[in-house]
CSV table of C-alpha atoms in Angstrom, one decimal:
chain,number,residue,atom,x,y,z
A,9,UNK,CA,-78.8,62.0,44.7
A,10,UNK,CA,-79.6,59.6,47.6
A,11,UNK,CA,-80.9,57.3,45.0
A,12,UNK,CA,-77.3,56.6,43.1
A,13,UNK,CA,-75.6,55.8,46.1
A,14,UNK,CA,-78.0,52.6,47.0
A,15,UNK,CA,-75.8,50.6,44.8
A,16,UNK,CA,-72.6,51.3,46.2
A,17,UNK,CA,-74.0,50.9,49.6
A,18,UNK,CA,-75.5,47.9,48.7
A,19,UNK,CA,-72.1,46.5,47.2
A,20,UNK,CA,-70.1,47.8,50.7
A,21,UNK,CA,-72.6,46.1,52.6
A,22,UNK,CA,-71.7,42.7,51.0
A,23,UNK,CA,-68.2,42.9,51.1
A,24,UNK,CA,-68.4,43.7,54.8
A,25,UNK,CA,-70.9,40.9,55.2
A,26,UNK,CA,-68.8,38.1,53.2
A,27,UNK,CA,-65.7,39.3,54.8
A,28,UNK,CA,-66.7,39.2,58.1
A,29,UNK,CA,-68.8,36.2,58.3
A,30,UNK,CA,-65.5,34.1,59.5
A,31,UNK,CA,-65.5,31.7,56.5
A,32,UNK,CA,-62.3,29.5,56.0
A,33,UNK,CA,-61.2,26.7,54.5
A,34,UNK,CA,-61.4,23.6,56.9
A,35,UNK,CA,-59.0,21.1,57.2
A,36,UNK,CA,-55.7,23.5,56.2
A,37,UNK,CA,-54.5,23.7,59.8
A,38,UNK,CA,-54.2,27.5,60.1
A,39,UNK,CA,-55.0,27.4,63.8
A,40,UNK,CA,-51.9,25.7,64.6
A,41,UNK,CA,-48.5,28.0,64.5
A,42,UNK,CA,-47.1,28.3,61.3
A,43,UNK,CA,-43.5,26.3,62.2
A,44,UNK,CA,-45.8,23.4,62.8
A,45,UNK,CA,-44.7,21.3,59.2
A,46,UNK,CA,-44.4,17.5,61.2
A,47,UNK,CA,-46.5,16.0,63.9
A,48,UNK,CA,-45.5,13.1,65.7
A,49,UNK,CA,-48.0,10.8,66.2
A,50,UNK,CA,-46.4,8.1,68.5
A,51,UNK,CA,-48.5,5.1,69.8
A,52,UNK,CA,-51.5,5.9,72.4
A,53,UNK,CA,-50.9,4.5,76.0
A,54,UNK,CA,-53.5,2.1,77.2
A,55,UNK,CA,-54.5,2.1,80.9
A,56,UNK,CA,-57.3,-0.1,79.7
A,57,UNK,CA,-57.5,-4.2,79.8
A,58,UNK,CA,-58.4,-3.6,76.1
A,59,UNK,CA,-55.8,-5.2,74.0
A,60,UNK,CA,-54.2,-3.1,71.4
A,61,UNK,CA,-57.4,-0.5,71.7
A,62,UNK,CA,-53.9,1.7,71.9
A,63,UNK,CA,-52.7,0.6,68.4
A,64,UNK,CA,-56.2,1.1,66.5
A,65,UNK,CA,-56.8,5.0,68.0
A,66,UNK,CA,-53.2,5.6,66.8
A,67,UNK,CA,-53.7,4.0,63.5
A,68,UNK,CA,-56.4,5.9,62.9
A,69,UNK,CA,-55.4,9.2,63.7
A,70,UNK,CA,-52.4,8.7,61.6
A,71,UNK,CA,-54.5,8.1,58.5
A,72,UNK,CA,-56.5,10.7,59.4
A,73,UNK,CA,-54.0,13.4,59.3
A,74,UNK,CA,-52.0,11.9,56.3
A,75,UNK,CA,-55.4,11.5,54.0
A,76,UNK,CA,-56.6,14.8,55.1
A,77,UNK,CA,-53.8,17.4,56.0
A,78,UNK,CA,-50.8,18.9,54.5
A,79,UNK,CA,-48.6,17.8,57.6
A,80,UNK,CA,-45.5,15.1,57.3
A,81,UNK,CA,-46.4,12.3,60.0
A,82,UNK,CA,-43.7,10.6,62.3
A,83,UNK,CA,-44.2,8.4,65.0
A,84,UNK,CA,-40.4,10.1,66.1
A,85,UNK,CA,-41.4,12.8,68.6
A,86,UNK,CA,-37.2,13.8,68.0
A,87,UNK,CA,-38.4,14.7,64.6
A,88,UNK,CA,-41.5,16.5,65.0
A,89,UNK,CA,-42.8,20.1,64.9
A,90,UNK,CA,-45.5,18.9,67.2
A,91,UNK,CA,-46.5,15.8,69.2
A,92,UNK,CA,-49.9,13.9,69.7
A,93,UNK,CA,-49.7,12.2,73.0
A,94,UNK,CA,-52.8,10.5,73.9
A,95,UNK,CA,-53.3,8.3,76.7
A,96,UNK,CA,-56.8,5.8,76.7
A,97,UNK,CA,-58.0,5.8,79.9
A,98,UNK,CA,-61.6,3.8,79.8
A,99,UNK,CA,-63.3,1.6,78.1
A,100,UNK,CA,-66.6,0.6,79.0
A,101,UNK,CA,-69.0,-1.2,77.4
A,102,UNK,CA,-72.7,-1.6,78.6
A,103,UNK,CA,-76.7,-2.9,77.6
A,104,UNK,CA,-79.0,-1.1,75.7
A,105,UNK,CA,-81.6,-3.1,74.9
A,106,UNK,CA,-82.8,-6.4,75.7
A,107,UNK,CA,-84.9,-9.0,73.8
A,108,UNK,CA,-88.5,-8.6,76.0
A,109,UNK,CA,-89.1,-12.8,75.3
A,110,UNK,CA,-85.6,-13.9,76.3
A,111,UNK,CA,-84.2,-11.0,78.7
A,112,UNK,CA,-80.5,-11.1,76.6
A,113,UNK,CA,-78.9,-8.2,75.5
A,114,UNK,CA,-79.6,-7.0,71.8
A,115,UNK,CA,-77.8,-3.8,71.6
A,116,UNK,CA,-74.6,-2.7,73.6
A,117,UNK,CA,-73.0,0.3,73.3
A,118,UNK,CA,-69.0,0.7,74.0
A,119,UNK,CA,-67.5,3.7,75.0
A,120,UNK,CA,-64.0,5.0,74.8
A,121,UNK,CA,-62.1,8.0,76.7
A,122,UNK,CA,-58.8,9.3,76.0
A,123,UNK,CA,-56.8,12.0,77.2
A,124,UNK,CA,-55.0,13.9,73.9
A,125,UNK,CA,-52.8,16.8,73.8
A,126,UNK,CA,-50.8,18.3,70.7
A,127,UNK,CA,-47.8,19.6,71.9
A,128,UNK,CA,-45.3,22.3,70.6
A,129,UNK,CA,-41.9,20.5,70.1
A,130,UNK,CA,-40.1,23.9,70.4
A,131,UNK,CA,-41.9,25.6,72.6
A,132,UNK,CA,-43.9,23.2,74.8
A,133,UNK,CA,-46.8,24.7,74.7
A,134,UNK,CA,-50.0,22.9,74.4
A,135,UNK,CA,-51.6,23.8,71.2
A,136,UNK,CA,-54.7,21.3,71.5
A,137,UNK,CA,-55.8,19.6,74.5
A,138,UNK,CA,-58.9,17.6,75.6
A,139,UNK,CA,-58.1,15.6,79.0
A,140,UNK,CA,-62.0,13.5,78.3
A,141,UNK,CA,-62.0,12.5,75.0
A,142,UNK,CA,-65.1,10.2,74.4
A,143,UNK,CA,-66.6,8.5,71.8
A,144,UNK,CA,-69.2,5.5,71.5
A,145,UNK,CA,-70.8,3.2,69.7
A,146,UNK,CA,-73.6,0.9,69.4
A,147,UNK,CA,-73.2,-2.9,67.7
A,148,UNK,CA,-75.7,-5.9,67.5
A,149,UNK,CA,-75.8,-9.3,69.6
A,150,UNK,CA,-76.3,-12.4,67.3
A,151,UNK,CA,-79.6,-13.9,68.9
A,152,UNK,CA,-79.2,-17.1,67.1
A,153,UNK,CA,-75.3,-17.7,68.1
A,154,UNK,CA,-73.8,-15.3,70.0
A,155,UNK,CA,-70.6,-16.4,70.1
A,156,UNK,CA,-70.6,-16.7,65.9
A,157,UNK,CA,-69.8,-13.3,65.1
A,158,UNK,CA,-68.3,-10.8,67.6
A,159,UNK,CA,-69.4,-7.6,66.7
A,160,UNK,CA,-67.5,-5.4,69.5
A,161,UNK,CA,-64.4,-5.0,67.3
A,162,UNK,CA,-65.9,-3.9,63.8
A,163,UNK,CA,-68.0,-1.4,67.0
A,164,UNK,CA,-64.0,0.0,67.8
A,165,UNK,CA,-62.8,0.1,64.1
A,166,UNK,CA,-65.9,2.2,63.7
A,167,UNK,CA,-65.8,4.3,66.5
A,168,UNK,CA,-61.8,4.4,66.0
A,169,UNK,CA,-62.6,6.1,62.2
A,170,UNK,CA,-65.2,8.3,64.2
A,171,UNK,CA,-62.9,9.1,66.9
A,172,UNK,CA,-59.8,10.1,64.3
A,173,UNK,CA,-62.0,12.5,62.1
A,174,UNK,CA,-63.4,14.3,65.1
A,175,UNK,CA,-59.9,14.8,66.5
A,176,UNK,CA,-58.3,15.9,63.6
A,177,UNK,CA,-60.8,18.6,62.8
A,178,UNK,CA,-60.6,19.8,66.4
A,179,UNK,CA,-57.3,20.1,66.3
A,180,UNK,CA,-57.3,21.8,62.6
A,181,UNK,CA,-60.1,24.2,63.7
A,182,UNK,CA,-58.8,24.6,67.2
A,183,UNK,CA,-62.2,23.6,68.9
C-alpha cells in the first residue's frame, strides 16, 4: 500500500518545490503598485563640474525602460504615475596603472554616484530608493598621443548603459 502512494508524493513534492521556489518573470515590474502605468523620467540634476553627465544618465535610463518595460515614459512629472528623480552627486575619476618605463598613467577608472528615488505621484511614497548610486569604469590612455583620442567619454556612455540596466532591474525587482 505504501508503495502506490510514492508517486503521488513524489508529484506533490514537485509542485510545492516549483511553486515555492519564488520564480518570476523579470523585467514585468510587478514589484511596483499596480496604478503605476507612466513614469516620469525628468532630466538628472548635476552637482558635478561634469558637463551634461546629467543628460547621458537620463538618456539612458529612458531607453532603458522604453526598450525593456511595459511602462509609457514622460519627462512631465504632471503626467506621471511615478517619478525618477535622480540627482548626480560625484564624479571622480582616478589612476590605475602606470607605464613602469615612463611613470604615465595607462588605465584610469571613473566613477559616478547618484542619488535616485521612484516616487509615487499619488501617494508620495517612495517606491525605490538608493541615496549612493555608484558605478565605474575603466578606459585606456593613448601612449603614443594622448591627447588623440579621449577615451573618458566612450568610459561614461559605457558606464551610462551599465548604470541604466542596473537601475531599471532594481527598480523592476525592487532590490
Amino acid at each position: 500500500m505504501q508503495e502506490r502512494f510514492k508517486p503521488v508524493l513524489l508529484v506533490a513534492a514537485v509542485c510545492l518545490l516549483s511553486t515555492a521556489c519564488g520564480y518570476h518573470e523579470g523585467g514585468r515590474g510587478d514589484r511596483l503598485p499596480p496604478d503605476v502605468h507612466t513614469i516620469a523620467i525628468p532630466i538628472f540634476v548635476n552637482k558635478t563640474p561634469r558637463y551634461r553627465i546629467e543628460q547621458k544618465l537620463s538618456s539612458a535610463v529612458t531607453r532603458e525602460f522604453i526598450e525593456r518595460t511595459k511602462f509609457r515614459v514622460t519627462t512631465d512629472p504632471a503626467q506621471a504615475d511615478a517619478v525618477l528623480k535622480g540627482t548626480v552627486t560625484s564624479v571622480n575619476a582616478g589612476v590605475l596603472t602606470f607605464d613602469l618605463n615612463t611613470g604615465r598613467a595607462t588605465t584610469l577608472q571613473i566613477q559616478v554616484t547618484a542619488n535616485v528615488a521612484l516616487v509615487d505621484s499619488h501617494t508620495q511614497k517612495v517606491i525605490f530608493s538608493n541615496p549612493a548610486y555608484a558605478f565605474r569604469e575603466e578606459y585606456q590612455i593613448s601612449q603614443s598621443n594622448p591627447s588623440l583620442f579621449e577615451e573618458d567619454q566612450p568610459a561614461l556612455d559605457r558606464l551610462s548603459r551599465d548604470m541604466a540596466r542596473t537601475l531599471v532591474t532594481d527598480i523592476l525587482e525592487n532590490f
